[in-house]
Amino acid sequence: MIQLSGVSYSYGEGDVLSQIDIAIPRGEAVAIIGPNGCGKSTLLKLLNGIVLPREGRYVFDGEEVSAARLNQPLFAKRFHQRIGFLFQNSDAQLFCPVVHDEIAFGPRQMGLSEEAVDRRVEDCLQLLGIGKLRSRVPYHLSEGEKRKVALASVLALNPEVLVLDEPMNGLDPRMKHFLREIILSLNESGKTILCSTHDFKYIDGVFRTALVLGEDHRVARSGPYHEIIHDKTFLRAQNIL
Ligand SMILES: Nc1ncnc2c1ncn2[C@@H]1O[C@H](COP(=O)(O)OP(=O)(O)OP(=O)(O)O)[C@@H](O)[C@H]1O
Ligand SMILES: [Mg+2]
């Protein structure tokens, strides 16, 4: 479903992603792990087409994701519908004056009828238990509330692939448990999940695979989640524990 071959990326000085090779099959649940600044968010942005490889290739479901392709409106629209991205910083995600419109934005872009849009918005509000926020101003919400609205706006597109950048950030313990259940059930329904996180306690049992990025911005290790997460010596050496 997702394949990176020899991908490097730089914001200007020095690579923040270096020679990344990954292949993620459809339906997989992958945790992206690594110390602060190793490039997790950059990798997730690249998977979402927000930044493009300086070197190497990104292939999504058999098609290369390149500047030329993303400049084709039909390709870009379809791509952004199939892969949803929850930003690490919700303020970067929310831009509408009302919560309802924020969640309705994606479905409207997809060309759904207003009736179908409303149904999707209500479903997402109910799923995340935030019905009472529907008329609020996103900018005025608490951090946790913003995160739930941002997640609702991603789920409203019903994407096949969910890219979540530290989704547990700012959530209270009850909501973290709840979000874990949501991620599990989305994965069980066949969605591919990629998620960066430091919240190992709350995501136990969600991921089959872990991808560890090192401070040198390369893949330090990838493999079965449980093997990696229980290898304390390795995690300490990577400055993760
Ligand atoms: N827009 C930008 N311009 C310049 N440098 C950037 C930009 N965004 C990120 N960086 C740098 O790229 C490196 C990787 O950043 P990134 O946000 O991908 O790390 P991360 O692994 O997600 O870290 P964290 O765990 O703190 O979220 C960091 O050194 C960061 O300072
Ligand atoms: Mg990050």
mmCIF file of C-alpha atoms and ligand atoms in Angstrom:
data_model
loop_
_atom_site.group_PDB
_atom_site.id
_atom_site.type_symbol
_atom_site.label_atom_id
_atom_site.label_comp_id
_atom_site.label_asym_id
_atom_site.label_seq_id
_atom_site.Cartn_x
_atom_site.Cartn_y
_atom_site.Cartn_z
ATOM 1 C CA MET A 1 0.000 0.000 0.000
ATOM 2 C CA ILE A 2 2.790 2.373 1.002
ATOM 3 C CA GLN A 3 6.331 2.079 -0.246
ATOM 4 C CA LEU A 4 9.289 4.373 0.287
ATOM 5 C CA SER A 5 12.530 3.583 -1.518
ATOM 6 C CA GLY A 6 15.691 5.458 -0.620
ATOM 7 C CA VAL A 7 13.741 8.509 0.527
ATOM 8 C CA SER A 8 15.630 11.482 1.937
ATOM 9 C CA TYR A 9 14.246 14.860 2.920
ATOM 10 C CA SER A 10 15.775 18.105 4.096
ATOM 11 C CA TYR A 11 14.225 21.412 5.216
ATOM 12 C CA GLY A 12 17.397 23.188 4.134
ATOM 13 C CA GLU A 13 20.401 22.141 6.143
ATOM 14 C CA GLY A 14 21.109 18.427 6.467
ATOM 15 C CA ASP A 15 18.698 15.554 6.002
ATOM 16 C CA VAL A 16 15.949 15.034 8.589
ATOM 17 C CA LEU A 17 14.990 11.821 6.766
ATOM 18 C CA SER A 18 17.860 9.819 5.368
ATOM 19 C CA GLN A 19 17.641 6.854 2.968
ATOM 20 C CA ILE A 20 14.308 5.584 4.282
ATOM 21 C CA ASP A 21 13.076 2.258 2.883
ATOM 22 C CA ILE A 22 9.697 1.022 4.070
ATOM 23 C CA ALA A 23 6.950 -1.171 2.695
ATOM 24 C CA ILE A 24 3.613 -1.188 4.497
ATOM 25 C CA PRO A 25 0.939 -3.637 3.353
ATOM 26 C CA ARG A 26 -2.760 -2.721 3.311
ATOM 27 C CA GLY A 27 -4.463 -3.217 6.686
ATOM 28 C CA GLU A 28 -1.215 -2.972 8.680
ATOM 29 C CA ALA A 29 -0.966 -1.064 11.973
ATOM 30 C CA VAL A 30 2.465 0.536 12.339
ATOM 31 C CA ALA A 31 3.869 2.510 15.257
ATOM 32 C CA ILE A 32 6.512 5.109 14.355
ATOM 33 C CA ILE A 33 8.867 5.477 17.288
ATOM 34 C CA GLY A 34 11.925 7.612 17.900
ATOM 35 C CA PRO A 35 13.377 10.427 20.020
ATOM 36 C CA ASN A 36 12.317 14.076 19.628
ATOM 37 C CA GLY A 37 13.521 15.586 16.386
ATOM 38 C CA CYS A 38 14.350 12.283 14.651
ATOM 39 C CA GLY A 39 11.885 13.015 11.838
ATOM 40 C CA LYS A 40 8.644 11.211 12.749
ATOM 41 C CA SER A 41 6.356 14.149 11.913
ATOM 42 C CA THR A 42 8.320 14.866 8.744
ATOM 43 C CA LEU A 43 7.928 11.239 7.650
ATOM 44 C CA LEU A 44 4.176 11.385 8.278
ATOM 45 C CA LYS A 45 3.908 14.693 6.384
ATOM 46 C CA LEU A 46 5.752 13.123 3.474
ATOM 47 C CA LEU A 47 3.365 10.164 3.458
ATOM 48 C CA ASN A 48 0.564 12.701 3.235
ATOM 49 C CA GLY A 49 2.093 14.607 0.354
ATOM 50 C CA ILE A 50 2.658 17.768 2.431
ATOM 51 C CA VAL A 51 6.393 17.512 1.763
ATOM 52 C CA LEU A 52 7.976 15.571 -1.103
ATOM 53 C CA PRO A 53 11.128 13.430 -1.175
ATOM 54 C CA ARG A 54 14.353 15.293 -2.001
ATOM 55 C CA GLU A 55 15.637 11.955 -3.207
ATOM 56 C CA GLY A 56 14.016 8.544 -3.632
ATOM 57 C CA ARG A 57 10.480 7.454 -4.442
ATOM 58 C CA TYR A 58 7.142 7.357 -2.634
ATOM 59 C CA VAL A 59 4.637 4.929 -4.130
ATOM 60 C CA PHE A 60 1.075 4.833 -2.800
ATOM 61 C CA ASP A 61 -1.056 1.902 -3.943
ATOM 62 C CA GLY A 62 1.053 1.434 -7.055
ATOM 63 C CA GLU A 63 1.252 5.104 -8.066
ATOM 64 C CA GLU A 64 4.182 7.414 -7.452
ATOM 65 C CA VAL A 65 3.330 10.467 -5.359
ATOM 66 C CA SER A 66 5.277 13.328 -6.920
ATOM 67 C CA ALA A 67 4.894 17.095 -7.355
ATOM 68 C CA ALA A 68 3.679 16.528 -10.922
ATOM 69 C CA ARG A 69 1.006 14.050 -9.816
ATOM 70 C CA LEU A 70 -0.149 16.188 -6.884
ATOM 71 C CA ASN A 71 -0.528 19.117 -9.288
ATOM 72 C CA GLN A 72 -3.186 17.106 -11.102
ATOM 73 C CA PRO A 73 -6.396 18.077 -9.258
ATOM 74 C CA LEU A 74 -8.103 14.717 -9.758
ATOM 75 C CA PHE A 75 -5.124 12.741 -8.446
ATOM 76 C CA ALA A 76 -4.628 15.138 -5.515
ATOM 77 C CA LYS A 77 -8.292 15.000 -4.521
ATOM 78 C CA ARG A 78 -8.451 11.214 -4.678
ATOM 79 C CA PHE A 79 -5.128 10.838 -2.819
ATOM 80 C CA HIS A 80 -6.168 13.177 0.023
ATOM 81 C CA GLN A 81 -9.460 11.331 0.309
ATOM 82 C CA ARG A 82 -7.722 7.970 0.665
ATOM 83 C CA ILE A 83 -5.148 9.046 3.246
ATOM 84 C CA GLY A 84 -6.155 11.097 6.293
ATOM 85 C CA PHE A 85 -3.680 12.967 8.483
ATOM 86 C CA LEU A 86 -4.087 13.993 12.096
ATOM 87 C CA PHE A 87 -1.472 16.704 12.769
ATOM 88 C CA GLN A 88 0.622 16.680 15.941
ATOM 89 C CA ASN A 89 -0.495 20.272 16.473
ATOM 90 C CA SER A 90 -4.293 20.606 16.158
ATOM 91 C CA ASP A 91 -4.007 24.376 15.540
ATOM 92 C CA ALA A 92 -2.307 23.514 12.237
ATOM 93 C CA GLN A 93 -5.344 21.453 11.264
ATOM 94 C CA LEU A 94 -8.341 23.549 12.307
ATOM 95 C CA PHE A 95 -9.265 26.542 10.181
ATOM 96 C CA CYS A 96 -13.071 26.835 10.080
ATOM 97 C CA PRO A 97 -15.018 29.253 12.308
ATOM 98 C CA VAL A 98 -17.452 26.552 13.515
ATOM 99 C CA VAL A 99 -16.839 22.937 14.573
ATOM 100 C CA HIS A 100 -19.657 21.588 12.385
ATOM 101 C CA ASP A 101 -18.148 23.181 9.265
ATOM 102 C CA GLU A 102 -14.698 21.963 10.208
ATOM 103 C CA ILE A 103 -15.907 18.354 10.161
ATOM 104 C CA ALA A 104 -18.131 18.984 7.111
ATOM 105 C CA PHE A 105 -15.273 20.461 5.063
ATOM 106 C CA GLY A 106 -13.851 17.152 3.777
ATOM 107 C CA PRO A 107 -17.189 15.500 2.934
ATOM 108 C CA ARG A 108 -18.287 18.706 1.134
ATOM 109 C CA GLN A 109 -15.064 18.649 -0.884
ATOM 110 C CA MET A 110 -15.934 15.083 -1.857
ATOM 111 C CA GLY A 111 -19.149 16.397 -3.378
ATOM 112 C CA LEU A 112 -21.594 14.689 -1.013
ATOM 113 C CA SER A 113 -25.122 16.123 -0.709
ATOM 114 C CA GLU A 114 -25.721 18.436 2.279
ATOM 115 C CA GLU A 115 -27.937 15.749 3.790
ATOM 116 C CA ALA A 116 -25.189 13.130 3.522
ATOM 117 C CA VAL A 117 -22.646 15.652 4.836
ATOM 118 C CA ASP A 118 -24.817 16.364 7.889
ATOM 119 C CA ARG A 119 -25.218 12.664 8.559
ATOM 120 C CA ARG A 120 -21.440 12.144 8.455
ATOM 121 C CA VAL A 121 -20.803 15.118 10.719
ATOM 122 C CA GLU A 122 -23.347 13.842 13.258
ATOM 123 C CA ASP A 123 -21.884 10.293 13.104
ATOM 124 C CA CYS A 124 -18.392 11.624 13.796
ATOM 125 C CA LEU A 125 -19.587 13.951 16.575
ATOM 126 C CA GLN A 126 -21.398 11.041 18.221
ATOM 127 C CA LEU A 127 -18.497 8.607 17.788
ATOM 128 C CA LEU A 128 -16.153 10.957 19.632
ATOM 129 C CA GLY A 129 -18.764 12.132 22.136
ATOM 130 C CA ILE A 130 -18.436 15.795 21.156
ATOM 131 C CA GLY A 131 -21.989 16.585 20.015
ATOM 132 C CA LYS A 132 -22.122 19.529 22.395
ATOM 133 C CA LEU A 133 -19.183 21.175 20.605
ATOM 134 C CA ARG A 134 -20.907 21.329 17.194
ATOM 135 C CA SER A 135 -21.579 25.088 17.261
ATOM 136 C CA ARG A 136 -18.407 26.148 19.052
ATOM 137 C CA VAL A 137 -15.464 28.078 17.616
ATOM 138 C CA PRO A 138 -12.587 25.549 17.159
ATOM 139 C CA TYR A 139 -10.003 28.193 18.092
ATOM 140 C CA HIS A 140 -11.606 28.615 21.545
ATOM 141 C CA LEU A 141 -11.616 24.923 22.468
ATOM 142 C CA SER A 142 -9.336 23.230 24.975
ATOM 143 C CA GLU A 143 -6.380 21.254 23.577
ATOM 144 C CA GLY A 144 -8.124 17.904 24.108
ATOM 145 C CA GLU A 145 -11.356 19.187 22.535
ATOM 146 C CA LYS A 146 -9.418 20.521 19.532
ATOM 147 C CA ARG A 147 -7.781 17.138 19.079
ATOM 148 C CA LYS A 148 -11.143 15.366 19.087
ATOM 149 C CA VAL A 149 -12.549 17.831 16.517
ATOM 150 C CA ALA A 150 -9.444 17.388 14.357
ATOM 151 C CA LEU A 151 -9.839 13.604 14.555
ATOM 152 C CA ALA A 152 -13.528 13.895 13.685
ATOM 153 C CA SER A 153 -12.626 15.960 10.611
ATOM 154 C CA VAL A 154 -10.204 13.231 9.495
ATOM 155 C CA LEU A 155 -12.649 10.373 10.143
ATOM 156 C CA ALA A 156 -15.387 12.258 8.253
ATOM 157 C CA LEU A 157 -13.491 11.509 5.033
ATOM 158 C CA ASN A 158 -13.553 7.786 5.815
ATOM 159 C CA PRO A 159 -9.975 7.385 4.495
ATOM 160 C CA GLU A 160 -8.434 3.950 3.840
ATOM 161 C CA VAL A 161 -5.175 4.978 5.490
ATOM 162 C CA LEU A 162 -5.017 6.921 8.753
ATOM 163 C CA VAL A 163 -1.823 8.760 9.593
ATOM 164 C CA LEU A 164 -1.873 9.900 13.203
ATOM 165 C CA ASP A 165 0.874 12.102 14.641
ATOM 166 C CA GLU A 166 0.963 11.568 18.399
ATOM 167 C CA PRO A 167 -2.828 11.360 18.637
ATOM 168 C CA MET A 168 -2.815 10.778 22.413
ATOM 169 C CA ASN A 169 -1.214 14.185 23.098
ATOM 170 C CA GLY A 170 -3.338 16.398 25.286
ATOM 171 C CA LEU A 171 -5.988 13.755 25.954
ATOM 172 C CA ASP A 172 -7.056 12.701 29.443
ATOM 173 C CA PRO A 173 -6.527 9.019 30.418
ATOM 174 C CA ARG A 174 -10.153 8.063 29.762
ATOM 175 C CA MET A 175 -10.008 9.574 26.275
ATOM 176 C CA LYS A 176 -6.686 7.853 25.613
ATOM 177 C CA HIS A 177 -8.276 4.476 26.368
ATOM 178 C CA PHE A 178 -11.215 5.424 24.177
ATOM 179 C CA LEU A 179 -8.966 6.521 21.311
ATOM 180 C CA ARG A 180 -7.103 3.209 21.566
ATOM 181 C CA GLU A 181 -10.428 1.406 21.072
ATOM 182 C CA ILE A 182 -11.252 3.595 18.074
ATOM 183 C CA ILE A 183 -7.861 2.945 16.455
ATOM 184 C CA LEU A 184 -8.264 -0.800 17.084
ATOM 185 C CA SER A 185 -11.729 -0.937 15.564
ATOM 186 C CA LEU A 186 -10.677 1.139 12.538
ATOM 187 C CA ASN A 187 -7.810 -1.277 11.955
ATOM 188 C CA GLU A 188 -10.112 -4.278 12.432
ATOM 189 C CA SER A 189 -12.408 -2.807 9.786
ATOM 190 C CA GLY A 190 -9.456 -2.985 7.366
ATOM 191 C CA LYS A 191 -7.938 0.479 7.590
ATOM 192 C CA THR A 192 -4.175 0.904 7.464
ATOM 193 C CA ILE A 193 -2.891 2.820 10.491
ATOM 194 C CA LEU A 194 0.401 4.667 10.857
ATOM 195 C CA CYS A 195 0.873 6.363 14.155
ATOM 196 C CA SER A 196 3.761 8.128 15.836
ATOM 197 C CA THR A 197 3.649 7.927 19.590
ATOM 198 C CA HIS A 198 5.539 8.007 22.868
ATOM 199 C CA ASP A 199 2.465 6.724 24.758
ATOM 200 C CA PHE A 200 3.391 3.036 24.908
ATOM 201 C CA LYS A 201 1.223 2.360 27.913
ATOM 202 C CA TYR A 202 -1.985 3.394 26.171
ATOM 203 C CA ILE A 203 -1.400 1.782 22.792
ATOM 204 C CA ASP A 204 -0.565 -1.719 23.924
ATOM 205 C CA GLY A 205 -2.083 -4.323 21.615
ATOM 206 C CA VAL A 206 -2.802 -1.900 18.765
ATOM 207 C CA PHE A 207 0.270 -2.324 16.567
ATOM 208 C CA ARG A 208 1.748 -5.332 14.808
ATOM 209 C CA THR A 209 4.776 -3.500 13.473
ATOM 210 C CA ALA A 210 7.121 -0.823 14.787
ATOM 211 C CA LEU A 211 9.385 1.421 12.784
ATOM 212 C CA VAL A 212 12.126 3.050 14.825
ATOM 213 C CA LEU A 213 13.784 6.208 13.533
ATOM 214 C CA GLY A 214 17.177 7.005 14.992
ATOM 215 C CA GLU A 215 18.797 10.327 15.837
ATOM 216 C CA ASP A 216 20.725 9.963 12.567
ATOM 217 C CA HIS A 217 17.294 10.190 10.803
ATOM 218 C CA ARG A 218 17.602 6.692 9.377
ATOM 219 C CA VAL A 219 15.506 3.617 10.103
ATOM 220 C CA ALA A 220 17.214 2.144 13.178
ATOM 221 C CA ARG A 221 15.012 -0.949 13.182
ATOM 222 C CA SER A 222 11.681 -2.232 11.980
ATOM 223 C CA GLY A 223 9.851 -5.429 12.868
ATOM 224 C CA PRO A 224 7.259 -6.923 15.202
ATOM 225 C CA TYR A 225 6.050 -4.261 17.653
ATOM 226 C CA HIS A 226 6.247 -6.440 20.745
ATOM 227 C CA GLU A 227 9.802 -7.607 20.098
ATOM 228 C CA ILE A 228 11.019 -4.050 19.670
ATOM 229 C CA ILE A 229 9.064 -2.506 22.518
ATOM 230 C CA HIS A 230 10.361 -5.110 24.990
ATOM 231 C CA ASP A 231 13.976 -4.685 23.926
ATOM 232 C CA LYS A 232 14.822 -2.143 26.632
ATOM 233 C CA THR A 233 18.544 -2.217 25.861
ATOM 234 C CA PHE A 234 17.856 -1.226 22.264
ATOM 235 C CA LEU A 235 15.319 1.458 23.236
ATOM 236 C CA ARG A 236 17.759 2.979 25.764
ATOM 237 C CA ALA A 237 20.536 2.980 23.180
ATOM 238 C CA GLN A 238 18.176 4.876 20.849
ATOM 239 C CA ASN A 239 17.376 7.422 23.610
ATOM 240 C CA ILE A 240 13.729 6.379 23.526
ATOM 241 C CA LEU A 241 13.689 5.101 27.131
HETATM 242 N N1 LIG B 1 9.460 23.535 8.941
HETATM 243 C C1 LIG B 1 10.691 23.204 9.363
HETATM 244 N N2 LIG B 1 11.777 23.938 8.999
HETATM 245 C C2 LIG B 1 13.012 23.598 9.409
HETATM 246 N N3 LIG B 1 13.273 22.551 10.188
HETATM 247 C C3 LIG B 1 12.262 21.776 10.575
HETATM 248 C C4 LIG B 1 10.901 22.062 10.192
HETATM 249 N N4 LIG B 1 10.096 21.128 10.742
HETATM 250 C C5 LIG B 1 10.909 20.298 11.439
HETATM 251 N N5 LIG B 1 12.198 20.680 11.339
HETATM 252 C C6 LIG B 1 13.366 19.990 11.931
HETATM 253 O O1 LIG B 1 13.414 18.664 11.414
HETATM 254 C C7 LIG B 1 13.777 17.725 12.416
HETATM 255 C C8 LIG B 1 12.707 16.659 12.511
HETATM 256 O O2 LIG B 1 11.512 17.244 12.981
HETATM 257 P P1 LIG B 1 10.185 16.407 13.202
HETATM 258 O O3 LIG B 1 9.120 17.353 13.608
HETATM 259 O O4 LIG B 1 9.947 15.566 12.013
HETATM 260 O O5 LIG B 1 10.625 15.469 14.435
HETATM 261 P P2 LIG B 1 9.771 14.492 15.340
HETATM 262 O O6 LIG B 1 10.473 13.172 15.320
HETATM 263 O O7 LIG B 1 8.353 14.509 14.906
HETATM 264 O O8 LIG B 1 9.938 15.124 16.802
HETATM 265 P P3 LIG B 1 8.898 15.176 18.046
HETATM 266 O O9 LIG B 1 9.033 13.858 18.767
HETATM 267 O O10 LIG B 1 9.437 16.298 18.871
HETATM 268 O O11 LIG B 1 7.524 15.436 17.519
HETATM 269 C C9 LIG B 1 13.966 18.544 13.695
HETATM 270 O O12 LIG B 1 15.329 18.777 13.870
HETATM 271 C C10 LIG B 1 13.219 19.819 13.428
HETATM 272 O O13 LIG B 1 13.815 20.898 14.121
HETATM 273 MG MG MG B 2 6.635 15.070 15.804
#
